[in-house]
Amino acid sequence: MTRLNRRGFLGGAAAAFGGATLGAAAPFNILPARVHPAVVSSVNGLPYMEKALERLAEGDDTLDVCVWAVNQVENDPEDQSVGYGGLPNEEGIVELDACCMHGPSNTAGSVASLRNIKNPVSVARDVLLHTDHVMLVAEGALRFARSMGYPEENLLTEASRKRWIAWRAARSKTDDWLEPGEKFGTGAPRPTGKRETGTINFDAVNGKGEVSGCTTTSGLAFKVPGRVGDSPIIGAGLYVHGKVGAAGGTGRGEAAITACGAHLIVEEMRRGAHPKDACLEAVKRVVEMNTIPYLLDEKGRTTFQCQFYAVDVKGRVGAASIWPSPYAHGDGDGVRKAQTASLYE
């Protein structure tokens, strides 16, 4: 493989995102048999799939398309799990996490604990394009975003602020602080309250079999400040390999991190598994590794939810979760909502 120097790659890549495709500037291009463009995501990506498929058919770069799709959710104040209007941490401050991976170049970018910037996934893409790093966090991520021209704004909407005030007034065992010895003790499951863990993962393949993906979130509602879940972690909330496929997840981030969920899915697809079956293997791994007493019910079943989504370079998609859950996907037959394969009924 011809090695590009950093200046040449960054210059070409930046131009690619301005109009041409990033694939044209990538070190190598994967060209499997022709496939029909396909997309898969958490259900909140459904409204943007038709346009995403149109852009893929027109030749837009797969990462451009994924970033565009999740930007729409980040900008929607009604979605309180992502971007603007996301539910804040326990101090009432919105902290955002995101990452992206570009299959044709096998490159990645990520930001975590980013405040005051509406579109963290766009910042993550700029980390990919303009630095030799993969992840920037907290104040460093914010300074980088400022340097790239992103405006700062208050991300806490009035609706989210009211949700936070209500949670704060009623908090007790619905927060993230444990009693001494509780993690390794016995007893009834912890009450979960209304602790949203929603996110959006969006993965795509184009007609040449090129894949990319993005994951972005405001994280666990009312989390401990500085908490980072799986969404910005390469290999946990997202993983892409240009010769295999893309996968990502939503749900309890701590569980996806310890199981290396997205990486496991891509490795299963590398061995020949269908994306649905690969996602189900990641779900089984999450459940296998969850031995925390307060996260098990009286039957020994995992009480939380994790969902995984995947697409391979052949254009096949699939999804699986611990408990039944909807997801969205689109291909030559249109866009639709479907039910994940699930471990529990």
CSV table of C-alpha atoms in Angstrom, one decimal:
chain,number,residue,atom,x,y,z
A,1,MET,CA,0.0,0.0,0.0
A,2,THR,CA,1.3,3.4,-0.9
A,3,ARG,CA,1.9,5.5,2.2
A,4,LEU,CA,0.6,9.1,2.0
A,5,ASN,CA,2.3,11.8,3.9
A,6,ARG,CA,0.2,13.6,6.5
A,7,ARG,CA,0.0,16.9,4.7
A,8,GLY,CA,-1.1,15.2,1.5
A,9,PHE,CA,-3.8,13.1,3.2
A,10,LEU,CA,-5.2,16.0,5.2
A,11,GLY,CA,-5.3,18.3,2.2
A,12,GLY,CA,-7.0,15.8,0.0
A,13,ALA,CA,-9.4,14.7,2.8
A,14,ALA,CA,-10.4,18.2,3.6
A,15,ALA,CA,-11.1,18.9,-0.1
A,16,ALA,CA,-13.1,15.7,-0.2
A,17,PHE,CA,-15.5,16.8,2.5
A,18,GLY,CA,-15.9,20.1,0.7
A,19,GLY,CA,-17.4,18.5,-2.4
A,20,ALA,CA,-15.7,15.4,-3.8
A,21,THR,CA,-15.7,12.1,-1.8
A,22,LEU,CA,-13.2,11.3,0.9
A,23,GLY,CA,-12.7,7.9,-0.7
A,24,ALA,CA,-10.9,9.6,-3.6
A,25,ALA,CA,-8.2,10.9,-1.2
A,26,ALA,CA,-8.0,7.7,0.9
A,27,PRO,CA,-4.9,5.5,1.0
A,28,PHE,CA,-6.8,2.6,-0.4
A,29,ASN,CA,-10.3,1.8,-1.8
A,30,ILE,CA,-12.2,-1.4,-1.2
A,31,LEU,CA,-14.1,-2.5,-4.3
A,32,PRO,CA,-16.2,-5.6,-3.6
A,33,ALA,CA,-18.9,-6.8,-6.0
A,34,ARG,CA,-21.5,-4.1,-6.6
A,35,VAL,CA,-24.1,-3.8,-3.9
A,36,HIS,CA,-27.2,-1.7,-3.3
A,37,PRO,CA,-26.6,1.2,-0.8
A,38,ALA,CA,-28.0,0.4,2.6
A,39,VAL,CA,-28.3,2.1,6.0
A,40,VAL,CA,-29.1,0.9,9.5
A,41,SER,CA,-29.6,2.9,12.7
A,42,SER,CA,-31.4,3.3,16.0
A,43,VAL,CA,-35.0,4.2,15.3
A,44,ASN,CA,-34.5,7.9,15.7
A,45,GLY,CA,-32.5,7.8,12.4
A,46,LEU,CA,-35.6,6.7,10.4
A,47,PRO,CA,-36.8,10.1,9.2
A,48,TYR,CA,-33.4,10.8,7.5
A,49,MET,CA,-32.8,7.4,5.8
A,50,GLU,CA,-34.5,8.1,2.5
A,51,LYS,CA,-32.4,11.2,1.9
A,52,ALA,CA,-29.3,9.3,3.1
A,53,LEU,CA,-29.9,6.6,0.5
A,54,GLU,CA,-30.4,9.2,-2.2
A,55,ARG,CA,-27.0,10.8,-1.3
A,56,LEU,CA,-25.3,7.4,-1.3
A,57,ALA,CA,-26.8,6.6,-4.8
A,58,GLU,CA,-25.5,10.0,-6.0
A,59,GLY,CA,-22.0,9.1,-5.0
A,60,ASP,CA,-21.6,11.1,-1.7
A,61,ASP,CA,-19.0,9.7,0.7
A,62,THR,CA,-20.4,7.3,3.2
A,63,LEU,CA,-19.0,9.2,6.2
A,64,ASP,CA,-20.5,12.5,4.8
A,65,VAL,CA,-23.9,10.8,4.7
A,66,CYS,CA,-23.7,9.4,8.2
A,67,VAL,CA,-22.6,12.7,9.7
A,68,TRP,CA,-25.3,14.5,7.9
A,69,ALA,CA,-28.0,12.1,9.2
A,70,VAL,CA,-26.9,12.3,12.8
A,71,ASN,CA,-26.5,16.1,12.6
A,72,GLN,CA,-30.3,16.2,12.0
A,73,VAL,CA,-30.9,14.4,15.3
A,74,GLU,CA,-28.3,16.5,17.2
A,75,ASN,CA,-30.1,19.6,16.0
A,76,ASP,CA,-33.6,18.4,17.1
A,77,PRO,CA,-34.5,19.7,20.6
A,78,GLU,CA,-37.3,17.2,20.8
A,79,ASP,CA,-34.8,14.3,21.0
A,80,GLN,CA,-33.5,14.6,24.5
A,81,SER,CA,-30.8,11.9,24.2
A,82,VAL,CA,-28.6,13.7,21.6
A,83,GLY,CA,-27.1,17.1,20.9
A,84,TYR,CA,-29.2,20.3,21.5
A,85,GLY,CA,-31.8,19.6,24.1
A,86,GLY,CA,-30.1,16.6,25.4
A,87,LEU,CA,-30.7,15.7,29.1
A,88,PRO,CA,-27.9,17.1,31.3
A,89,ASN,CA,-25.5,15.7,33.9
A,90,GLU,CA,-26.4,15.7,37.6
A,91,GLU,CA,-25.3,19.4,37.8
A,92,GLY,CA,-27.6,20.5,35.0
A,93,ILE,CA,-24.9,20.8,32.3
A,94,VAL,CA,-25.2,19.1,28.9
A,95,GLU,CA,-22.1,17.0,28.0
A,96,LEU,CA,-21.9,15.4,24.6
A,97,ASP,CA,-19.9,12.4,23.2
A,98,ALA,CA,-19.5,11.3,19.6
A,99,CYS,CA,-17.3,9.3,17.3
A,100,CYS,CA,-17.1,8.4,13.6
A,101,MET,CA,-15.1,6.0,11.4
A,102,HIS,CA,-14.4,6.1,7.7
A,103,GLY,CA,-14.1,2.6,6.2
A,104,PRO,CA,-12.3,3.4,3.0
A,105,SER,CA,-9.4,4.9,4.9
A,106,ASN,CA,-9.9,3.0,8.2
A,107,THR,CA,-9.6,6.3,10.1
A,108,ALA,CA,-11.5,7.5,13.2
A,109,GLY,CA,-12.3,10.6,15.2
A,110,SER,CA,-13.9,11.1,18.6
A,111,VAL,CA,-14.8,13.7,21.2
A,112,ALA,CA,-16.0,13.1,24.8
A,113,SER,CA,-17.4,15.3,27.6
A,114,LEU,CA,-17.8,18.2,25.1
A,115,ARG,CA,-19.8,21.2,26.3
A,116,ASN,CA,-21.5,24.1,24.5
A,117,ILE,CA,-21.2,22.6,20.9
A,118,LYS,CA,-24.3,21.4,19.3
A,119,ASN,CA,-22.8,18.9,16.8
A,120,PRO,CA,-20.1,16.8,18.5
A,121,VAL,CA,-20.0,14.3,15.6
A,122,SER,CA,-18.9,17.0,13.2
A,123,VAL,CA,-16.1,17.9,15.7
A,124,ALA,CA,-15.2,14.2,15.8
A,125,ARG,CA,-14.9,14.2,12.0
A,126,ASP,CA,-12.6,17.2,12.2
A,127,VAL,CA,-10.5,15.4,14.7
A,128,LEU,CA,-10.2,12.6,12.0
A,129,LEU,CA,-9.5,15.1,9.2
A,130,HIS,CA,-7.2,17.6,10.8
A,131,THR,CA,-5.2,15.9,13.5
A,132,ASP,CA,-3.0,12.9,14.0
A,133,HIS,CA,-5.2,11.9,17.0
A,134,VAL,CA,-8.3,9.8,17.4
A,135,MET,CA,-9.9,11.3,20.6
A,136,LEU,CA,-10.1,14.7,22.3
A,137,VAL,CA,-11.9,15.2,25.5
A,138,ALA,CA,-13.4,17.9,27.8
A,139,GLU,CA,-11.7,21.3,27.7
A,140,GLY,CA,-9.3,20.1,25.0
A,141,ALA,CA,-12.2,19.1,22.7
A,142,LEU,CA,-13.9,22.4,23.3
A,143,ARG,CA,-10.8,24.4,22.5
A,144,PHE,CA,-10.3,22.4,19.3
A,145,ALA,CA,-14.0,23.0,18.3
A,146,ARG,CA,-13.5,26.7,18.9
A,147,SER,CA,-10.4,26.7,16.7
A,148,MET,CA,-12.4,25.0,13.9
A,149,GLY,CA,-15.0,27.8,14.0
A,150,TYR,CA,-17.9,26.0,15.9
A,151,PRO,CA,-20.1,28.5,17.8
A,152,GLU,CA,-20.7,28.0,21.5
A,153,GLU,CA,-24.3,28.0,22.7
A,154,ASN,CA,-26.4,26.9,25.6
A,155,LEU,CA,-27.6,23.4,24.9
A,156,LEU,CA,-30.0,23.1,27.8
A,157,THR,CA,-33.6,23.7,26.6
A,158,GLU,CA,-36.3,24.6,29.0
A,159,ALA,CA,-37.9,21.2,28.6
A,160,SER,CA,-34.7,19.4,29.5
A,161,ARG,CA,-34.1,21.8,32.4
A,162,LYS,CA,-37.5,20.9,33.8
A,163,ARG,CA,-36.8,17.2,33.5
A,164,TRP,CA,-33.5,17.7,35.4
A,165,ILE,CA,-35.2,19.7,38.2
A,166,ALA,CA,-37.8,16.9,38.6
A,167,TRP,CA,-35.1,14.3,38.8
A,168,ARG,CA,-33.1,16.2,41.2
A,169,ALA,CA,-36.0,16.7,43.5
A,170,ALA,CA,-36.8,12.9,43.6
A,171,ARG,CA,-33.2,11.5,43.4
A,172,SER,CA,-32.1,8.8,45.7
A,173,LYS,CA,-31.3,5.4,44.3
A,174,THR,CA,-32.0,6.6,40.8
A,175,ASP,CA,-28.6,8.4,40.8
A,176,ASP,CA,-25.2,6.8,40.1
A,177,TRP,CA,-23.8,6.8,43.6
A,178,LEU,CA,-23.6,3.4,45.3
A,179,GLU,CA,-24.0,2.4,48.9
A,180,PRO,CA,-20.8,0.9,50.4
A,181,GLY,CA,-20.3,-2.6,49.0
A,182,GLU,CA,-23.4,-2.4,46.9
A,183,LYS,CA,-21.8,-3.3,43.6
A,184,PHE,CA,-20.7,-6.7,44.9
A,185,GLY,CA,-23.5,-7.3,47.3
A,186,THR,CA,-26.9,-9.0,47.0
A,187,GLY,CA,-30.4,-7.8,47.0
A,188,ALA,CA,-33.1,-6.5,44.8
A,189,PRO,CA,-32.4,-4.7,41.5
A,190,ARG,CA,-31.9,-0.9,41.8
A,191,PRO,CA,-34.9,1.1,40.6
A,192,THR,CA,-33.9,2.7,37.4
A,193,GLY,CA,-36.4,5.7,37.4
A,194,LYS,CA,-36.5,7.6,34.1
A,195,ARG,CA,-32.9,7.4,33.2
A,196,GLU,CA,-32.7,7.7,29.4
A,197,THR,CA,-29.7,6.1,27.7
A,198,GLY,CA,-30.8,7.0,24.1
A,199,THR,CA,-28.3,7.7,21.4
A,200,ILE,CA,-28.1,7.5,17.7
A,201,ASN,CA,-25.9,5.1,15.8
A,202,PHE,CA,-26.0,5.4,12.0
A,203,ASP,CA,-24.1,3.1,9.6
A,204,ALA,CA,-24.0,3.0,5.8
A,205,VAL,CA,-22.7,1.1,2.8
A,206,ASN,CA,-22.6,2.5,-0.7
A,207,GLY,CA,-22.8,0.7,-4.1
A,208,LYS,CA,-19.0,0.0,-4.1
A,209,GLY,CA,-19.2,-1.7,-0.7
A,210,GLU,CA,-17.6,1.2,1.2
A,211,VAL,CA,-18.7,1.6,4.8
A,212,SER,CA,-18.7,4.2,7.5
A,213,GLY,CA,-20.5,4.9,10.7
A,214,CYS,CA,-21.2,7.5,13.5
A,215,THR,CA,-22.5,7.4,17.0
A,216,THR,CA,-23.5,10.5,19.0
A,217,THR,CA,-25.2,11.1,22.4
A,218,SER,CA,-25.8,13.3,25.3
A,219,GLY,CA,-25.1,10.2,27.5
A,220,LEU,CA,-26.9,8.8,30.4
A,221,ALA,CA,-29.4,11.3,31.7
A,222,PHE,CA,-28.3,13.1,35.0
A,223,LYS,CA,-24.9,11.3,35.0
A,224,VAL,CA,-21.9,12.1,37.2
A,225,PRO,CA,-20.1,15.0,35.5
A,226,GLY,CA,-17.3,13.7,33.2
A,227,ARG,CA,-18.9,10.3,32.8
A,228,VAL,CA,-18.2,8.9,29.3
A,229,GLY,CA,-20.2,5.9,27.9
A,230,ASP,CA,-19.5,3.8,24.9
A,231,SER,CA,-20.6,6.3,22.2
A,232,PRO,CA,-17.2,8.0,21.7
A,233,ILE,CA,-15.2,4.8,22.3
A,234,ILE,CA,-13.8,3.1,19.2
A,235,GLY,CA,-14.6,-0.6,19.5
A,236,ALA,CA,-17.4,-0.1,22.0
A,237,GLY,CA,-20.1,2.2,20.7
A,238,LEU,CA,-18.8,2.1,17.1
A,239,TYR,CA,-16.3,0.1,15.0
A,240,VAL,CA,-15.7,0.1,11.2
A,241,HIS,CA,-13.4,-2.0,9.1
A,242,GLY,CA,-13.3,-1.1,5.4
A,243,LYS,CA,-13.1,-4.7,4.3
A,244,VAL,CA,-15.8,-6.0,6.6
A,245,GLY,CA,-18.5,-3.6,7.8
A,246,ALA,CA,-19.7,-1.2,10.4
A,247,ALA,CA,-21.4,-1.6,13.7
A,248,GLY,CA,-22.5,0.5,16.7
A,249,GLY,CA,-24.8,0.5,19.6
A,250,THR,CA,-27.1,2.3,22.0
A,251,GLY,CA,-28.2,1.6,25.6
A,252,ARG,CA,-26.1,1.1,28.7
A,253,GLY,CA,-22.7,2.3,27.7
A,254,GLU,CA,-20.8,0.8,30.6
A,255,ALA,CA,-21.9,-2.7,29.4
A,256,ALA,CA,-21.0,-2.0,25.8
A,257,ILE,CA,-17.5,-0.8,26.9
A,258,THR,CA,-16.7,-3.9,29.0
A,259,ALA,CA,-17.9,-6.2,26.2
A,260,CYS,CA,-16.2,-4.3,23.4
A,261,GLY,CA,-19.5,-4.7,21.6
A,262,ALA,CA,-19.0,-3.0,18.3
A,263,HIS,CA,-15.6,-4.5,17.7
A,264,LEU,CA,-16.9,-8.0,18.5
A,265,ILE,CA,-19.7,-7.6,15.9
A,266,VAL,CA,-17.2,-6.6,13.2
A,267,GLU,CA,-15.0,-9.5,14.1
A,268,GLU,CA,-18.0,-11.9,13.9
A,269,MET,CA,-18.8,-10.5,10.4
A,270,ARG,CA,-15.2,-11.0,9.4
A,271,ARG,CA,-15.7,-14.7,10.2
A,272,GLY,CA,-18.7,-14.8,7.9
A,273,ALA,CA,-21.6,-14.1,10.3
A,274,HIS,CA,-24.7,-12.2,9.1
A,275,PRO,CA,-24.9,-8.8,10.7
A,276,LYS,CA,-28.0,-9.8,12.7
A,277,ASP,CA,-26.2,-12.9,14.1
A,278,ALA,CA,-23.1,-10.9,14.8
A,279,CYS,CA,-25.1,-8.4,16.8
A,280,LEU,CA,-26.7,-11.2,18.7
A,281,GLU,CA,-23.3,-12.5,19.7
A,282,ALA,CA,-22.5,-9.0,21.1
A,283,VAL,CA,-25.7,-9.1,23.1
A,284,LYS,CA,-24.9,-12.5,24.5
A,285,ARG,CA,-21.4,-11.2,25.5
A,286,VAL,CA,-22.9,-8.2,27.4
A,287,VAL,CA,-25.3,-10.5,29.3
A,288,GLU,CA,-22.5,-13.0,30.0
A,289,MET,CA,-20.4,-10.3,31.5
A,290,ASN,CA,-23.1,-8.7,33.6
A,291,THR,CA,-22.8,-10.2,37.1
A,292,ILE,CA,-23.6,-7.1,39.1
A,293,PRO,CA,-26.4,-8.1,41.5
A,294,TYR,CA,-28.4,-4.9,41.3
A,295,LEU,CA,-28.5,-5.2,37.5
A,296,LEU,CA,-30.1,-8.6,37.6
A,297,ASP,CA,-33.8,-9.5,38.2
A,298,GLU,CA,-35.1,-12.3,40.3
A,299,LYS,CA,-34.7,-14.7,37.4
A,300,GLY,CA,-31.0,-13.7,37.0
A,301,ARG,CA,-31.8,-11.8,33.8
A,302,THR,CA,-30.0,-8.5,32.9
A,303,THR,CA,-32.4,-5.6,33.6
A,304,PHE,CA,-30.9,-3.0,31.4
A,305,GLN,CA,-31.0,-2.6,27.6
A,306,CYS,CA,-28.3,-2.7,25.0
A,307,GLN,CA,-29.0,-2.6,21.2
A,308,PHE,CA,-26.5,-3.2,18.4
A,309,TYR,CA,-26.8,-2.4,14.7
A,310,ALA,CA,-24.6,-3.5,11.8
A,311,VAL,CA,-24.1,-3.4,8.0
A,312,ASP,CA,-21.5,-5.4,6.0
A,313,VAL,CA,-19.8,-4.6,2.7
A,314,LYS,CA,-22.2,-6.9,1.0
A,315,GLY,CA,-25.1,-4.6,1.9
A,316,ARG,CA,-26.7,-6.8,4.5
A,317,VAL,CA,-28.0,-5.2,7.7
A,318,GLY,CA,-29.1,-6.5,11.1
A,319,ALA,CA,-29.7,-5.6,14.7
A,320,ALA,CA,-30.1,-7.3,18.0
A,321,SER,CA,-30.8,-6.3,21.6
A,322,ILE,CA,-31.2,-7.7,25.1
A,323,TRP,CA,-34.9,-6.9,25.2
A,324,PRO,CA,-37.1,-6.5,22.2
A,325,SER,CA,-36.6,-3.1,20.6
A,326,PRO,CA,-37.4,-1.3,17.3
A,327,TYR,CA,-34.7,-0.2,14.9
A,328,ALA,CA,-34.6,1.4,11.4
A,329,HIS,CA,-33.0,0.3,8.1
A,330,GLY,CA,-33.2,1.1,4.5
A,331,ASP,CA,-32.1,-0.3,1.1
A,332,GLY,CA,-33.4,-0.8,-2.4
A,333,ASP,CA,-36.8,-1.8,-1.0
A,334,GLY,CA,-37.2,1.5,0.9
A,335,VAL,CA,-36.9,2.5,4.5
A,336,ARG,CA,-38.7,0.9,7.4
A,337,LYS,CA,-38.9,0.2,11.0
A,338,ALA,CA,-38.3,-3.4,12.2
A,339,GLN,CA,-37.8,-5.4,15.4
A,340,THR,CA,-34.4,-6.4,16.6
A,341,ALA,CA,-33.5,-10.0,17.3
A,342,SER,CA,-33.5,-10.2,21.1
A,343,LEU,CA,-32.2,-12.5,23.8
A,344,TYR,CA,-35.2,-12.1,26.1
A,345,GLU,CA,-38.9,-11.9,25.2
